[in-house]
PDB file of C-alpha atoms in Angstrom:
ATOM      1  CA  ALA A   1       0.000   0.000   0.000  1.00  0.00           C
ATOM      2  CA  THR A   2       1.166   3.516  -0.697  1.00  0.00           C
ATOM      3  CA  GLU A   3       1.364   6.249   1.873  1.00  0.00           C
ATOM      4  CA  ALA A   4      -1.591   7.960   0.198  1.00  0.00           C
ATOM      5  CA  GLN A   5      -3.685   4.792   0.431  1.00  0.00           C
ATOM      6  CA  MET A   6      -2.821   4.419   4.109  1.00  0.00           C
ATOM      7  CA  LYS A   7      -3.379   8.065   5.081  1.00  0.00           C
ATOM      8  CA  GLU A   8      -6.935   7.605   6.395  1.00  0.00           C
ATOM      9  CA  VAL A   9      -6.100   4.329   8.117  1.00  0.00           C
ATOM     10  CA  LEU A  10      -3.095   5.771   9.929  1.00  0.00           C
ATOM     11  CA  GLN A  11      -5.001   8.887  10.976  1.00  0.00           C
ATOM     12  CA  LEU A  12      -7.809   6.795  12.434  1.00  0.00           C
ATOM     13  CA  LEU A  13      -5.338   4.577  14.279  1.00  0.00           C
ATOM     14  CA  ARG A  14      -3.602   7.635  15.735  1.00  0.00           C
ATOM     15  CA  GLN A  15      -6.926   9.112  16.837  1.00  0.00           C
ATOM     16  CA  SER A  16      -7.905   5.826  18.429  1.00  0.00           C
ATOM     17  CA  GLN A  17      -4.579   5.514  20.258  1.00  0.00           C
ATOM     18  CA  TRP A  18      -4.679   9.126  21.499  1.00  0.00           C
ATOM     19  CA  ARG A  19      -8.106   8.588  23.036  1.00  0.00           C
ATOM     20  CA  TRP A  20      -7.156   5.243  24.535  1.00  0.00           C
ATOM     21  CA  ASP A  21      -3.962   6.674  26.043  1.00  0.00           C
ATOM     22  CA  TYR A  22      -5.797   9.739  27.372  1.00  0.00           C
ATOM     23  CA  ALA A  23      -8.471   7.659  29.088  1.00  0.00           C
ATOM     24  CA  VAL A  24      -6.193   4.982  30.478  1.00  0.00           C
ATOM     25  CA  ALA A  25      -3.509   7.450  31.638  1.00  0.00           C
ATOM     26  CA  SER A  26      -6.082   9.220  33.820  1.00  0.00           C
ATOM     27  CA  HIS A  27      -5.733   6.266  36.233  1.00  0.00           C
ATOM     28  CA  GLY A  28      -8.694   7.054  38.477  1.00  0.00           C
ATOM     29  CA  GLY A  29     -10.881   8.169  35.588  1.00  0.00           C
ATOM     30  CA  SER A  30     -12.842   4.936  35.541  1.00  0.00           C
ATOM     31  CA  PHE A  31     -13.716   5.449  39.212  1.00  0.00           C
ATOM     32  CA  HIS A  32     -14.122   9.209  39.462  1.00  0.00           C
ATOM     33  CA  SER A  33     -15.783   9.785  36.109  1.00  0.00           C
ATOM     34  CA  PRO A  34     -16.872   6.448  34.687  1.00  0.00           C
ATOM     35  CA  ILE A  35     -19.297   7.892  32.141  1.00  0.00           C
ATOM     36  CA  GLU A  36     -16.672  10.227  30.654  1.00  0.00           C
ATOM     37  CA  PHE A  37     -14.098   7.427  30.776  1.00  0.00           C
ATOM     38  CA  GLN A  38     -16.438   5.127  28.849  1.00  0.00           C
ATOM     39  CA  ARG A  39     -17.312   7.877  26.389  1.00  0.00           C
ATOM     40  CA  ILE A  40     -13.666   8.451  25.525  1.00  0.00           C
ATOM     41  CA  LEU A  41     -12.949   4.720  25.265  1.00  0.00           C
ATOM     42  CA  SER A  42     -15.976   4.249  23.029  1.00  0.00           C
ATOM     43  CA  LEU A  43     -14.647   6.983  20.743  1.00  0.00           C
ATOM     44  CA  SER A  44     -11.321   5.156  20.684  1.00  0.00           C
ATOM     45  CA  LEU A  45     -13.001   1.884  19.740  1.00  0.00           C
ATOM     46  CA  ASP A  46     -15.094   3.666  17.104  1.00  0.00           C
ATOM     47  CA  ARG A  47     -11.930   5.031  15.453  1.00  0.00           C
ATOM     48  CA  ALA A  48     -10.308   1.581  15.623  1.00  0.00           C
ATOM     49  CA  HIS A  49     -13.334  -0.005  13.937  1.00  0.00           C
ATOM     50  CA  LYS A  50     -13.326   2.677  11.246  1.00  0.00           C
ATOM     51  CA  ALA A  51      -9.625   1.976  10.683  1.00  0.00           C
ATOM     52  CA  ARG A  52     -10.408  -1.729  10.221  1.00  0.00           C
ATOM     53  CA  PHE A  53     -13.001  -0.893   7.568  1.00  0.00           C
ATOM     54  CA  ALA A  54     -10.619   1.544   5.875  1.00  0.00           C
ATOM     55  CA  ILE A  55      -7.795  -0.998   5.758  1.00  0.00           C
ATOM     56  CA  SER A  56     -10.143  -3.624   4.343  1.00  0.00           C
ATOM     57  CA  LYS A  57     -10.877  -1.227   1.466  1.00  0.00           C
ATOM     58  CA  VAL A  58      -7.150  -0.723   0.842  1.00  0.00           C
ATOM     59  CA  LEU A  59      -6.561  -4.469   0.860  1.00  0.00           C
ATOM     60  CA  ALA A  60      -9.444  -4.994  -1.567  1.00  0.00           C
ATOM     61  CA  GLN A  61      -8.043  -2.298  -3.890  1.00  0.00           C
ATOM     62  CA  LEU A  62      -4.771  -4.226  -3.893  1.00  0.00           C
ATOM     63  CA  GLY A  63      -6.575  -7.449  -4.751  1.00  0.00           C
ATOM     64  CA  HIS A  64      -6.107  -9.077  -1.356  1.00  0.00           C
ATOM     65  CA  ILE A  65      -9.342 -10.593  -0.115  1.00  0.00           C
ATOM     66  CA  GLY A  66      -8.090 -13.400   2.137  1.00  0.00           C
ATOM     67  CA  ASP A  67      -6.769 -13.415   5.650  1.00  0.00           C
ATOM     68  CA  VAL A  68      -3.803 -11.150   6.208  1.00  0.00           C
ATOM     69  CA  PRO A  69      -0.779 -13.205   7.200  1.00  0.00           C
ATOM     70  CA  MET A  70       0.384 -12.162  10.639  1.00  0.00           C
ATOM     71  CA  PRO A  71       3.776 -12.774  12.204  1.00  0.00           C
ATOM     72  CA  ASP A  72       4.094 -15.054  15.220  1.00  0.00           C
ATOM     73  CA  ILE A  73       4.482 -12.617  18.128  1.00  0.00           C
ATOM     74  CA  SER A  74       3.214 -15.044  20.751  1.00  0.00           C
ATOM     75  CA  THR A  75       6.264 -14.516  22.957  1.00  0.00           C
ATOM     76  CA  LYS A  76       8.321 -11.495  23.875  1.00  0.00           C
ATOM     77  CA  GLU A  77      11.360 -12.974  22.136  1.00  0.00           C
ATOM     78  CA  LYS A  78       9.450 -13.622  18.904  1.00  0.00           C
ATOM     79  CA  ALA A  79       7.993 -10.114  18.929  1.00  0.00           C
ATOM     80  CA  GLN A  80      11.448  -8.583  19.511  1.00  0.00           C
ATOM     81  CA  ALA A  81      12.921 -10.653  16.696  1.00  0.00           C
ATOM     82  CA  TYR A  82      10.077  -9.642  14.351  1.00  0.00           C
ATOM     83  CA  ILE A  83      10.685  -5.915  14.876  1.00  0.00           C
ATOM     84  CA  GLY A  84      14.446  -6.398  14.591  1.00  0.00           C
ATOM     85  CA  LEU A  85      15.261  -5.590  18.204  1.00  0.00           C
ATOM     86  CA  ASP A  86      18.762  -6.843  18.931  1.00  0.00           C
ATOM     87  CA  ILE A  87      18.686  -7.485  22.688  1.00  0.00           C
ATOM     88  CA  PRO A  88      22.416  -8.277  23.096  1.00  0.00           C
ATOM     89  CA  LYS A  89      23.230  -5.012  21.281  1.00  0.00           C
ATOM     90  CA  GLU A  90      20.760  -3.073  23.471  1.00  0.00           C
ATOM     91  CA  ARG A  91      22.221  -4.600  26.642  1.00  0.00           C
ATOM     92  CA  GLU A  92      25.723  -3.649  25.549  1.00  0.00           C
ATOM     93  CA  ALA A  93      24.586  -0.080  24.807  1.00  0.00           C
ATOM     94  CA  LYS A  94      23.007   0.140  28.272  1.00  0.00           C
ATOM     95  CA  LYS A  95      26.167  -1.219  29.873  1.00  0.00           C
ATOM     96  CA  GLN A  96      28.268   1.406  28.071  1.00  0.00           C
ATOM     97  CA  PHE A  97      25.810   4.123  29.112  1.00  0.00           C
ATOM     98  CA  MET A  98      25.917   3.018  32.742  1.00  0.00           C
ATOM     99  CA  GLU A  99      29.729   2.876  32.699  1.00  0.00           C
ATOM    100  CA  THR A 100      30.392   6.152  30.875  1.00  0.00           C
ATOM    101  CA  VAL A 101      27.467   8.596  31.094  1.00  0.00           C
ATOM    102  CA  VAL A 102      26.017   7.882  34.535  1.00  0.00           C
ATOM    103  CA  PRO A 103      29.345   8.343  36.375  1.00  0.00           C
ATOM    104  CA  LYS A 104      29.718  11.781  34.722  1.00  0.00           C
ATOM    105  CA  TRP A 105      26.214  12.708  35.858  1.00  0.00           C
ATOM    106  CA  LEU A 106      27.063  11.626  39.391  1.00  0.00           C
ATOM    107  CA  GLU A 107      30.294  13.649  39.350  1.00  0.00           C
ATOM    108  CA  THR A 108      28.395  16.733  38.191  1.00  0.00           C
ATOM    109  CA  ALA A 109      25.724  16.202  40.861  1.00  0.00           C
ATOM    110  CA  LYS A 110      28.382  15.846  43.569  1.00  0.00           C
ATOM    111  CA  ALA A 111      30.224  18.952  42.340  1.00  0.00           C
ATOM    112  CA  ASN A 112      26.969  20.937  42.466  1.00  0.00           C
ATOM    113  CA  ASN A 113      26.097  19.560  45.911  1.00  0.00           C
ATOM    114  CA  ARG A 114      22.956  17.960  44.420  1.00  0.00           C
ATOM    115  CA  LEU A 115      23.647  14.339  45.273  1.00  0.00           C
ATOM    116  CA  VAL A 116      22.113  12.846  48.365  1.00  0.00           C
ATOM    117  CA  SER A 117      24.208   9.951  49.539  1.00  0.00           C
ATOM    118  CA  ARG A 118      22.525   6.891  51.000  1.00  0.00           C
ATOM    119  CA  ARG A 119      23.985   4.966  53.870  1.00  0.00           C
TER     120      ARG A 119
END
C-alpha cells in the first residue's frame, strides 16, 4: 500500500490511540468519572473499527481478499525478533551508558552539591 492509500487508516489509528492513552492514563478516571471514561474509550473503539473498515478497502483495492498473514508474536522474544530488536546489542549499549554517562552525571551532581548519599 502507498502512503496515500494508508493516510486515512493511519489517521484513524492515531486518533484511536490518542483517546485510549488519554483515558487509560487518567488512572482514576474509571472510578471518578466512569461515564466520561467510557465515552472516551468508546470513541477510541469507534476510530479503531473505522480503521479496520478503511484498511479492508485498501486491501481490496490491492486485490487481497483473504486473511492477512500475521507474524508469530506469541512470545516477547518472537515479537522482539520480528521488529528487529537486537537485545544483546541493546544490553551492551546500556552497559556502556551506565559505565560512561552515569558516572559523569554523578560527578556533576556531587560537584553541584545535588547528590544525596545513601547509607
